C-alpha cells in the first residue's frame, strides 16, 4: 500500500513538473504586447535661436509707506494680504497737536492782515483832529515859553534877574519847541499814512505766516497715511498705538495691476539685443503655460555681483493672472538666426544614448510599425527642442516619448503627439 502511494505521489509530481515546463515554454513564445507611444513626423521649420534665462516675478511697483510726521498711531486696522484701493486710509496718527498748531498760525495771520489793512488805510478822522488840537496847544506853549525867555534875557542884561531864572526859561523854550515838532510829525504821519518800508515789512510778515499755515495744514494732513494706488499690504512694520518717528516704514505696499519678471542677460545676448524678435515667459509652478511679455528695460551696466546685465520684462496681464510676486520664472528670448535656414527640430525627450555613447532616436517603420535605433547628430537647443543636423529625413516618423522602454524591433502603436510638432 505504501509503495502504491509513493508511486502515485511520484506520478503527480512528475505531471506537475511537466505542466510547469509546458507553461514556461508556452510563455516563452507568447507574442510581445504592442506598446502605445507618442510619435511625430519629421519635418523642417525655419531655424530660430531661443535662449532661456531664470528670473523672479515682481510687482511693477513695490514701496514702503511711512508717515511724514511723527506721533502715536491711533488707527491701524489692516492685515497682511489685504487689498487696499487708492486713497483708502492705512494708518492715522493722533492729530490733536497738529490741529492746535493750525489754529494758532491762523490767528496770527488774521491779526497781521488786520494790521496791514489799517496801515494802508491811514489814521481815522477823529485821530487827526485830536493831533491837530495837540499841535495847537503845543504851539501856544512854545509861544509863551518864547515870550518868557525874551523877558528873562532882557532882565539879565539889566542885571535885574538871576542867571538861574534865565536858564530855566531857555530850557522851557527848548522843551516846548521839541514837543511841537513831535506832535507835528505825528500829525503828518496820520495824514499821509504808514511808510512804504513799514507796509513792505508787514506784507513780508504775512507771507511768512501764510507759508507757516500751509506747512501746519500739510502736517495735519500727513497724520493720515493713505494708499497711493490700488494694491496689497505685503508686510506690517509697526503695531497699533505705537509712537512712530517721522519716516519710519509702516507697511510694504505692492501694485499687482502690472507684474514683471526681473532676469539677467550675459554680454553675448546684449550684443545681439537688436536680434530679439519675440519673447515669452513661463512659471516654474506652471511650466505648461506660456505668458506673453514685452521688454520694459535692459540695463547698460553690469551687475557687480554676477557681471550680467539686468533686464525687466512686463507680463501680459490677460495671461499673468496666475503670477504672484516672488515666483520663479523663465524668460524665453527668440532671436533672429544669423543663418536662417530650414532645420529639423524635435523634443529633447525623444533622444537617448546607446551603450557606445551615440545619440540616437527610435525611427518607426510605418509599414510594419516596428522601431529601430537610429544614430543622429544634434545641433543647437531651442527651448525644449533640439536641432537634428543629420541622421533623419523629412517624412520619417520617430518616437517622441518612452524611448527608454523600447527595444530594437519592438512593435508599437502610434499616438501622434501634435503638441510636439515643430513650430
Tab-separated table of C-alpha atoms in Angstrom:
chain	number	residue	atom	x	y	z
A	1	UNK	CA	0.000	0.000	0.000
A	2	UNK	CA	2.772	2.344	0.930
A	3	UNK	CA	4.589	1.584	-2.302
A	4	UNK	CA	1.439	2.396	-4.253
A	5	UNK	CA	1.047	5.727	-2.534
A	6	UNK	CA	4.633	6.572	-3.220
A	7	UNK	CA	4.161	5.762	-6.893
A	8	UNK	CA	1.047	7.971	-7.104
A	9	UNK	CA	2.816	10.867	-5.407
A	10	UNK	CA	5.767	10.468	-7.716
A	11	UNK	CA	3.486	10.399	-10.761
A	12	UNK	CA	1.667	13.539	-9.653
A	13	UNK	CA	4.946	15.319	-9.049
A	14	UNK	CA	6.172	14.346	-12.498
A	15	UNK	CA	2.946	15.537	-14.128
A	16	UNK	CA	3.147	18.824	-12.226
A	17	UNK	CA	6.707	19.276	-13.426
A	18	UNK	CA	5.635	18.660	-16.993
A	19	UNK	CA	2.793	21.129	-16.566
A	20	UNK	CA	5.149	23.790	-15.276
A	21	UNK	CA	7.632	23.144	-18.053
A	22	UNK	CA	4.896	23.364	-20.657
A	23	UNK	CA	3.680	26.644	-19.216
A	24	UNK	CA	7.161	28.172	-19.328
A	25	UNK	CA	7.637	27.016	-22.847
A	26	UNK	CA	4.317	28.458	-23.829
A	27	UNK	CA	5.167	31.866	-22.198
A	28	UNK	CA	8.490	31.929	-23.992
A	29	UNK	CA	6.796	32.006	-27.362
A	30	UNK	CA	3.883	34.263	-26.359
A	31	UNK	CA	3.528	37.301	-28.693
A	32	UNK	CA	5.082	40.531	-27.346
A	33	UNK	CA	2.439	43.176	-26.460
A	34	UNK	CA	2.170	46.208	-28.735
A	35	UNK	CA	3.402	49.314	-26.865
A	36	UNK	CA	1.492	52.583	-27.389
A	37	UNK	CA	3.837	55.513	-27.861
A	38	UNK	CA	3.764	59.134	-28.918
A	39	UNK	CA	5.400	60.000	-32.197
A	40	UNK	CA	5.899	62.765	-34.703
A	41	UNK	CA	6.579	63.041	-38.392
A	42	UNK	CA	9.925	64.631	-39.143
A	43	UNK	CA	9.604	67.991	-40.896
A	44	UNK	CA	11.652	71.139	-41.283
A	45	UNK	CA	10.989	74.601	-39.884
A	46	UNK	CA	12.753	77.957	-40.101
A	47	UNK	CA	15.641	77.871	-37.679
A	48	UNK	CA	15.187	80.097	-34.637
A	49	UNK	CA	17.533	80.792	-31.771
A	50	UNK	CA	15.684	80.639	-28.440
A	51	UNK	CA	17.585	81.427	-25.253
A	52	UNK	CA	16.207	80.954	-21.752
A	53	UNK	CA	17.119	82.827	-18.567
A	54	UNK	CA	15.889	82.363	-14.991
A	55	UNK	CA	14.026	85.221	-13.358
A	56	UNK	CA	11.821	86.238	-10.457
A	57	UNK	CA	8.294	87.641	-10.663
A	58	UNK	CA	7.898	91.038	-9.051
A	59	UNK	CA	5.083	93.547	-8.740
A	60	UNK	CA	5.584	96.537	-11.024
A	61	UNK	CA	5.516	98.861	-8.016
A	62	UNK	CA	6.671	97.856	-4.568
A	63	UNK	CA	7.157	100.560	-1.963
A	64	UNK	CA	7.388	101.100	1.774
A	65	UNK	CA	4.909	103.676	3.079
A	66	UNK	CA	5.808	105.942	6.012
A	67	UNK	CA	4.410	108.987	7.824
A	68	UNK	CA	5.992	112.372	7.076
A	69	UNK	CA	5.321	113.368	10.689
A	70	UNK	CA	5.772	111.514	13.945
A	71	UNK	CA	3.422	110.675	16.777
A	72	UNK	CA	1.291	107.959	18.404
A	73	UNK	CA	-0.690	105.758	15.983
A	74	UNK	CA	-4.410	105.815	16.843
A	75	UNK	CA	-5.719	103.912	13.786
A	76	UNK	CA	-4.087	100.865	12.170
A	77	UNK	CA	-6.830	98.436	11.177
A	78	UNK	CA	-5.238	96.464	8.314
A	79	UNK	CA	-3.853	92.956	7.781
A	80	UNK	CA	-1.245	91.352	5.526
A	81	UNK	CA	-2.643	90.381	2.138
A	82	UNK	CA	-5.460	92.926	2.356
A	83	UNK	CA	-6.417	94.670	-0.886
A	84	UNK	CA	-6.492	98.455	-0.497
A	85	UNK	CA	-7.887	100.894	-3.040
A	86	UNK	CA	-6.243	104.213	-3.874
A	87	UNK	CA	-6.968	106.872	-1.241
A	88	UNK	CA	-8.061	104.418	1.476
A	89	UNK	CA	-6.743	105.034	4.988
A	90	UNK	CA	-3.954	102.672	6.063
A	91	UNK	CA	-2.998	104.292	9.368
A	92	UNK	CA	-3.549	107.526	11.303
A	93	UNK	CA	-1.509	109.495	13.874
A	94	UNK	CA	-3.158	111.427	16.736
A	95	UNK	CA	-3.913	114.805	15.049
A	96	UNK	CA	-4.669	116.983	18.129
A	97	UNK	CA	-1.304	118.773	18.408
A	98	UNK	CA	-1.304	119.464	14.677
A	99	UNK	CA	-4.838	120.888	14.811
A	100	UNK	CA	-3.801	123.304	17.588
A	101	UNK	CA	-0.821	124.449	15.515
A	102	UNK	CA	-3.113	125.232	12.580
A	103	UNK	CA	-5.411	127.329	14.789
A	104	UNK	CA	-2.538	129.322	16.301
A	105	UNK	CA	-0.924	130.170	12.974
A	106	UNK	CA	-4.330	131.053	11.506
A	107	UNK	CA	-4.954	133.570	14.328
A	108	UNK	CA	-1.546	135.191	13.867
A	109	UNK	CA	-2.148	135.503	10.150
A	110	UNK	CA	-5.536	137.169	10.650
A	111	UNK	CA	-4.009	139.689	13.094
A	112	UNK	CA	-1.206	140.524	10.669
A	113	UNK	CA	-3.666	141.067	7.837
A	114	UNK	CA	-5.754	143.406	10.008
A	115	UNK	CA	-2.685	145.476	10.922
A	116	UNK	CA	-1.660	145.782	7.297
A	117	UNK	CA	-5.152	146.925	6.352
A	118	UNK	CA	-5.032	149.638	8.997
A	119	UNK	CA	-1.590	150.781	7.877
A	120	UNK	CA	-2.720	151.117	4.256
A	121	UNK	CA	-5.951	152.901	5.192
A	122	UNK	CA	-4.250	155.500	7.438
A	123	UNK	CA	-5.469	157.230	10.687
A	124	UNK	CA	-9.123	157.923	11.393
A	125	UNK	CA	-10.568	161.460	11.150
A	126	UNK	CA	-11.019	161.757	14.922
A	127	UNK	CA	-7.369	160.789	15.445
A	128	UNK	CA	-6.265	163.522	13.037
A	129	UNK	CA	-8.494	166.101	14.795
A	130	UNK	CA	-7.012	165.137	18.153
A	131	UNK	CA	-3.463	165.537	16.819
A	132	UNK	CA	-4.345	168.951	15.317
A	133	UNK	CA	-5.629	170.110	18.719
A	134	UNK	CA	-2.471	168.843	20.407
A	135	UNK	CA	-0.390	170.721	17.835
A	136	UNK	CA	-2.220	173.985	18.533
A	137	UNK	CA	-1.737	173.535	22.289
A	138	UNK	CA	1.943	172.766	21.823
A	139	UNK	CA	2.358	175.840	19.612
A	140	UNK	CA	0.695	178.009	22.279
A	141	UNK	CA	3.001	176.630	24.971
A	142	UNK	CA	6.046	177.282	22.819
A	143	UNK	CA	4.890	180.887	22.179
A	144	UNK	CA	4.518	181.534	25.932
A	145	UNK	CA	7.908	179.951	26.575
A	146	UNK	CA	9.455	182.122	23.916
A	147	UNK	CA	7.955	185.329	25.397
A	148	UNK	CA	9.165	184.388	28.870
A	149	UNK	CA	12.646	183.602	27.530
A	150	UNK	CA	12.964	187.017	25.845
A	151	UNK	CA	11.782	188.772	29.035
A	152	UNK	CA	14.340	186.906	31.163
A	153	UNK	CA	17.012	187.675	28.631
A	154	UNK	CA	16.344	191.463	28.823
A	155	UNK	CA	16.236	191.355	32.606
A	156	UNK	CA	19.535	189.519	32.735
A	157	UNK	CA	21.130	192.222	30.567
A	158	UNK	CA	19.926	194.808	33.094
A	159	UNK	CA	21.096	192.628	35.961
A	160	UNK	CA	17.505	192.568	37.154
A	161	UNK	CA	17.159	188.707	37.321
A	162	UNK	CA	19.214	185.783	38.352
A	163	UNK	CA	21.146	183.656	35.864
A	164	UNK	CA	19.254	180.566	37.041
A	165	UNK	CA	15.901	182.006	36.059
A	166	UNK	CA	17.266	182.806	32.598
A	167	UNK	CA	18.484	179.201	32.176
A	168	UNK	CA	15.108	177.838	33.246
A	169	UNK	CA	13.354	179.996	30.706
A	170	UNK	CA	15.669	178.796	27.925
A	171	UNK	CA	15.141	175.103	28.882
A	172	UNK	CA	11.362	175.560	28.905
A	173	UNK	CA	11.562	177.078	25.398
A	174	UNK	CA	13.609	174.149	24.058
A	175	UNK	CA	11.172	171.624	25.560
A	176	UNK	CA	8.134	173.391	24.125
A	177	UNK	CA	9.779	173.551	20.670
A	178	UNK	CA	10.597	169.784	20.788
A	179	UNK	CA	7.053	168.845	21.838
A	180	UNK	CA	5.662	170.884	18.979
A	181	UNK	CA	7.916	169.078	16.476
A	182	UNK	CA	6.839	165.636	17.813
A	183	UNK	CA	3.142	166.430	17.555
A	184	UNK	CA	3.670	167.939	14.086
A	185	UNK	CA	5.399	164.703	12.854
A	186	UNK	CA	2.611	162.543	14.246
A	187	UNK	CA	0.042	164.704	12.516
A	188	UNK	CA	1.862	164.468	9.188
A	189	UNK	CA	2.150	160.674	9.569
A	190	UNK	CA	-1.532	160.394	10.359
A	191	UNK	CA	-2.440	162.444	7.306
A	192	UNK	CA	-0.031	160.613	4.915
A	193	UNK	CA	-0.417	157.035	6.246
A	194	UNK	CA	2.305	154.413	7.016
A	195	UNK	CA	5.680	154.486	5.331
A	196	UNK	CA	6.291	152.231	2.306
A	197	UNK	CA	9.013	150.276	4.103
A	198	UNK	CA	6.663	149.612	7.028
A	199	UNK	CA	3.989	148.300	4.669
A	200	UNK	CA	6.536	146.088	2.887
A	201	UNK	CA	7.700	144.658	6.201
A	202	UNK	CA	4.092	143.903	7.182
A	203	UNK	CA	3.442	142.210	3.838
A	204	UNK	CA	6.574	140.068	4.211
A	205	UNK	CA	5.413	139.010	7.654
A	206	UNK	CA	2.051	137.947	6.189
A	207	UNK	CA	3.809	135.842	3.537
A	208	UNK	CA	5.838	134.113	6.232
A	209	UNK	CA	2.726	133.361	8.268
A	210	UNK	CA	0.931	132.089	5.150
A	211	UNK	CA	3.765	129.644	4.474
A	212	UNK	CA	3.686	128.540	8.109
A	213	UNK	CA	-0.061	127.935	7.855
A	214	UNK	CA	0.400	125.839	4.711
A	215	UNK	CA	3.085	123.781	6.451
A	216	UNK	CA	0.849	123.316	9.505
A	217	UNK	CA	-2.073	122.173	7.351
A	218	UNK	CA	0.201	119.785	5.411
A	219	UNK	CA	1.479	118.336	8.672
A	220	UNK	CA	-2.103	117.824	9.810
A	221	UNK	CA	-2.945	116.070	6.532
A	222	UNK	CA	0.177	113.917	6.878
A	223	UNK	CA	-1.194	112.423	10.093
A	224	UNK	CA	-3.313	110.236	7.780
A	225	UNK	CA	-1.439	107.629	5.696
A	226	UNK	CA	-3.392	106.674	2.561
A	227	UNK	CA	-2.778	104.198	-0.253
A	228	UNK	CA	-1.098	105.952	-3.223
A	229	UNK	CA	-2.548	103.393	-5.668
A	230	UNK	CA	-4.572	100.178	-5.725
A	231	UNK	CA	-2.528	97.400	-4.167
A	232	UNK	CA	-1.977	94.866	-1.409
A	233	UNK	CA	-0.390	95.017	2.026
A	234	UNK	CA	2.596	92.667	1.926
A	235	UNK	CA	4.181	93.476	5.303
A	236	UNK	CA	3.478	95.391	8.541
A	237	UNK	CA	6.334	97.062	10.425
A	238	UNK	CA	4.576	98.604	13.457
A	239	UNK	CA	1.764	97.863	15.888
A	240	UNK	CA	-1.303	99.912	16.792
A	241	UNK	CA	-0.780	102.695	19.417
A	242	UNK	CA	2.973	102.664	18.815
A	243	UNK	CA	4.743	106.032	18.817
A	244	UNK	CA	6.395	106.128	15.403
A	245	UNK	CA	9.002	108.687	14.333
A	246	UNK	CA	8.903	110.588	11.084
A	247	UNK	CA	9.975	108.491	8.083
A	248	UNK	CA	9.778	105.055	9.742
A	249	UNK	CA	8.210	102.480	7.365
A	250	UNK	CA	4.712	101.453	8.388
A	251	UNK	CA	3.764	98.930	5.665
A	252	UNK	CA	5.161	97.419	2.463
A	253	UNK	CA	2.735	98.022	-0.404
A	254	UNK	CA	2.537	96.127	-3.713
A	255	UNK	CA	0.889	97.065	-7.004
A	256	UNK	CA	-0.412	93.915	-8.697
A	257	UNK	CA	-2.008	95.702	-11.637
A	258	UNK	CA	1.177	95.003	-13.590
A	259	UNK	CA	3.523	92.070	-12.988
A	260	UNK	CA	7.139	91.987	-14.110
A	261	UNK	CA	9.933	89.457	-14.305
A	262	UNK	CA	13.475	90.501	-13.452
A	263	UNK	CA	16.286	88.478	-15.021
A	264	UNK	CA	19.946	88.873	-16.036
A	265	UNK	CA	21.471	88.707	-19.507
A	266	UNK	CA	25.061	87.815	-20.487
A	267	UNK	CA	27.041	90.122	-22.714
A	268	UNK	CA	26.596	87.752	-25.680
A	269	UNK	CA	22.863	88.499	-25.664
A	270	UNK	CA	23.385	92.216	-25.053
A	271	UNK	CA	25.481	92.323	-28.201
A	272	UNK	CA	22.511	90.827	-30.077
A	273	UNK	CA	19.715	92.777	-28.415
A	274	UNK	CA	18.593	94.095	-31.814
A	275	UNK	CA	18.070	90.492	-32.961
A	276	UNK	CA	15.353	89.840	-30.349
A	277	UNK	CA	12.152	89.249	-32.318
A	278	UNK	CA	9.868	87.886	-29.631
A	279	UNK	CA	9.782	86.780	-26.012
A	280	UNK	CA	7.547	84.960	-23.574
A	281	UNK	CA	7.742	83.673	-20.024
A	282	UNK	CA	6.878	80.509	-18.158
A	283	UNK	CA	6.451	79.990	-14.433
A	284	UNK	CA	8.181	77.100	-12.719
A	285	UNK	CA	4.910	76.350	-10.929
A	286	UNK	CA	3.007	76.241	-14.265
A	287	UNK	CA	5.596	75.190	-16.874
A	288	UNK	CA	2.936	74.181	-19.394
A	289	UNK	CA	1.545	77.720	-19.646
A	290	UNK	CA	3.252	80.459	-21.628
A	291	UNK	CA	2.753	84.139	-20.823
A	292	UNK	CA	3.246	86.875	-23.383
A	293	UNK	CA	5.732	89.520	-22.328
A	294	UNK	CA	7.419	92.695	-23.519
A	295	UNK	CA	10.790	94.204	-22.650
A	296	UNK	CA	10.498	97.102	-20.227
A	297	UNK	CA	14.179	97.872	-19.771
A	298	UNK	CA	17.648	96.412	-20.186
A	299	UNK	CA	20.466	97.837	-18.091
A	300	UNK	CA	23.512	99.397	-19.723
A	301	UNK	CA	25.796	98.490	-16.849
A	302	UNK	CA	26.623	95.054	-15.479
A	303	UNK	CA	25.570	93.919	-12.043
A	304	UNK	CA	28.714	93.753	-9.909
A	305	UNK	CA	27.516	90.512	-8.303
A	306	UNK	CA	27.462	88.322	-11.429
A	307	UNK	CA	28.724	90.618	-14.200
A	308	UNK	CA	25.444	90.337	-16.091
A	309	UNK	CA	23.045	92.964	-17.389
A	310	UNK	CA	19.717	93.410	-15.553
A	311	UNK	CA	16.578	93.020	-17.651
A	312	UNK	CA	12.934	93.651	-16.760
A	313	UNK	CA	10.025	92.344	-18.826
A	314	UNK	CA	6.332	93.163	-18.343
A	315	UNK	CA	3.876	90.266	-18.389
A	316	UNK	CA	0.689	90.473	-20.416
A	317	UNK	CA	-1.963	90.934	-17.746
A	318	UNK	CA	-4.535	88.782	-19.542
A	319	UNK	CA	-2.138	85.831	-19.232
A	320	UNK	CA	-0.478	86.720	-15.924
A	321	UNK	CA	-3.406	86.076	-13.579
A	322	UNK	CA	-1.550	83.097	-12.080
A	323	UNK	CA	1.633	85.083	-11.394
A	324	UNK	CA	2.449	86.033	-7.824
A	325	UNK	CA	5.323	88.169	-6.578
A	326	UNK	CA	8.339	86.025	-5.709
A	327	UNK	CA	7.541	83.136	-8.080
A	328	UNK	CA	10.417	81.605	-10.049
A	329	UNK	CA	10.091	82.195	-13.787
A	330	UNK	CA	11.926	81.615	-17.041
A	331	UNK	CA	12.307	84.248	-19.747
A	332	UNK	CA	12.422	82.860	-23.303
A	333	UNK	CA	14.081	85.189	-25.823
A	334	UNK	CA	13.546	84.446	-29.519
A	335	UNK	CA	16.498	85.722	-31.535
A	336	UNK	CA	16.695	86.117	-35.278
A	337	UNK	CA	19.057	83.418	-36.528
A	338	UNK	CA	22.199	84.707	-38.169
A	339	UNK	CA	21.916	81.969	-40.833
A	340	UNK	CA	18.159	81.447	-41.245
A	341	UNK	CA	17.902	78.010	-42.940
A	342	UNK	CA	15.328	75.240	-42.701
A	343	UNK	CA	16.178	72.742	-39.984
A	344	UNK	CA	14.752	69.695	-38.240
A	345	UNK	CA	13.831	70.138	-34.586
A	346	UNK	CA	12.354	67.582	-32.231
A	347	UNK	CA	11.714	67.249	-28.484
A	348	UNK	CA	14.784	66.510	-26.407
A	349	UNK	CA	12.916	63.652	-24.685
A	350	UNK	CA	12.992	61.736	-27.991
A	351	UNK	CA	16.781	61.310	-27.763
A	352	UNK	CA	18.670	58.637	-25.854
A	353	UNK	CA	22.231	57.397	-25.655
A	354	UNK	CA	23.161	53.822	-26.555
A	355	UNK	CA	25.856	51.794	-24.897
A	356	UNK	CA	28.521	53.199	-27.241
A	357	UNK	CA	27.827	56.831	-26.368
A	358	UNK	CA	25.945	57.599	-29.580
A	359	UNK	CA	22.951	59.922	-29.561
A	360	UNK	CA	20.008	58.044	-31.067
A	361	UNK	CA	16.282	58.148	-31.723
A	362	UNK	CA	13.766	55.389	-32.350
A	363	UNK	CA	12.770	55.523	-36.010
A	364	UNK	CA	9.454	53.841	-36.816
A	365	UNK	CA	8.863	51.639	-39.881
A	366	UNK	CA	5.470	52.967	-40.872
A	367	UNK	CA	4.540	49.712	-42.711
A	368	UNK	CA	5.496	47.125	-40.098
A	369	UNK	CA	5.162	49.561	-37.150
A	370	UNK	CA	8.426	48.419	-35.641
A	371	UNK	CA	11.122	50.654	-34.134
A	372	UNK	CA	14.784	50.719	-34.999
A	373	UNK	CA	17.610	52.551	-33.295
A	374	UNK	CA	18.930	55.401	-35.476
A	375	UNK	CA	22.054	57.459	-34.562
A	376	UNK	CA	21.709	61.201	-35.169
A	377	UNK	CA	23.892	64.289	-34.987
A	378	UNK	CA	22.431	67.156	-32.934
A	379	UNK	CA	22.901	70.921	-33.030
A	380	UNK	CA	21.549	73.864	-31.048
A	381	UNK	CA	18.867	73.756	-28.364
A	382	UNK	CA	15.672	75.721	-28.908
A	383	UNK	CA	13.677	75.726	-25.706
A	384	UNK	CA	12.702	72.090	-25.050
A	385	UNK	CA	13.588	71.038	-28.620
A	386	UNK	CA	16.927	70.300	-30.273
A	387	UNK	CA	18.158	70.592	-33.835
A	388	UNK	CA	18.847	67.360	-35.752
A	389	UNK	CA	21.768	68.029	-38.077
A	390	UNK	CA	21.946	64.573	-39.696
A	391	UNK	CA	20.535	61.067	-39.391
A	392	UNK	CA	16.891	61.775	-40.239
A	393	UNK	CA	14.951	62.750	-43.329
A	394	UNK	CA	11.707	64.642	-43.635
A	395	UNK	CA	8.665	62.415	-43.713
A	396	UNK	CA	10.136	59.804	-41.371
A	397	UNK	CA	8.399	59.025	-38.115
A	398	UNK	CA	10.156	58.876	-34.751
A	399	UNK	CA	9.057	58.136	-31.204
A	400	UNK	CA	8.856	61.269	-29.057
A	401	UNK	CA	8.359	59.724	-25.623
A	402	UNK	CA	9.104	56.477	-23.803
A	403	UNK	CA	12.411	55.793	-25.575
A	404	UNK	CA	13.895	54.006	-22.574
A	405	UNK	CA	11.059	51.430	-22.610
A	406	UNK	CA	11.546	50.415	-26.261
A	407	UNK	CA	13.670	47.634	-27.715
A	408	UNK	CA	15.037	47.065	-31.191
A	409	UNK	CA	12.334	45.731	-33.494
A	410	UNK	CA	9.515	46.205	-30.996
A	411	UNK	CA	6.032	46.657	-32.404
A	412	UNK	CA	4.346	49.913	-31.449
A	413	UNK	CA	1.002	51.633	-31.729
A	414	UNK	CA	1.238	55.341	-32.610
A	415	UNK	CA	-0.371	58.213	-30.757
A	416	UNK	CA	0.509	61.306	-32.749
A	417	UNK	CA	1.915	63.985	-30.410
A	418	UNK	CA	0.616	67.109	-32.086
A	419	UNK	CA	1.869	69.347	-29.285
A	420	UNK	CA	5.491	68.467	-30.058
A	421	UNK	CA	5.405	69.149	-33.775
A	422	UNK	CA	7.982	71.739	-34.926
A	423	UNK	CA	6.931	75.337	-34.845
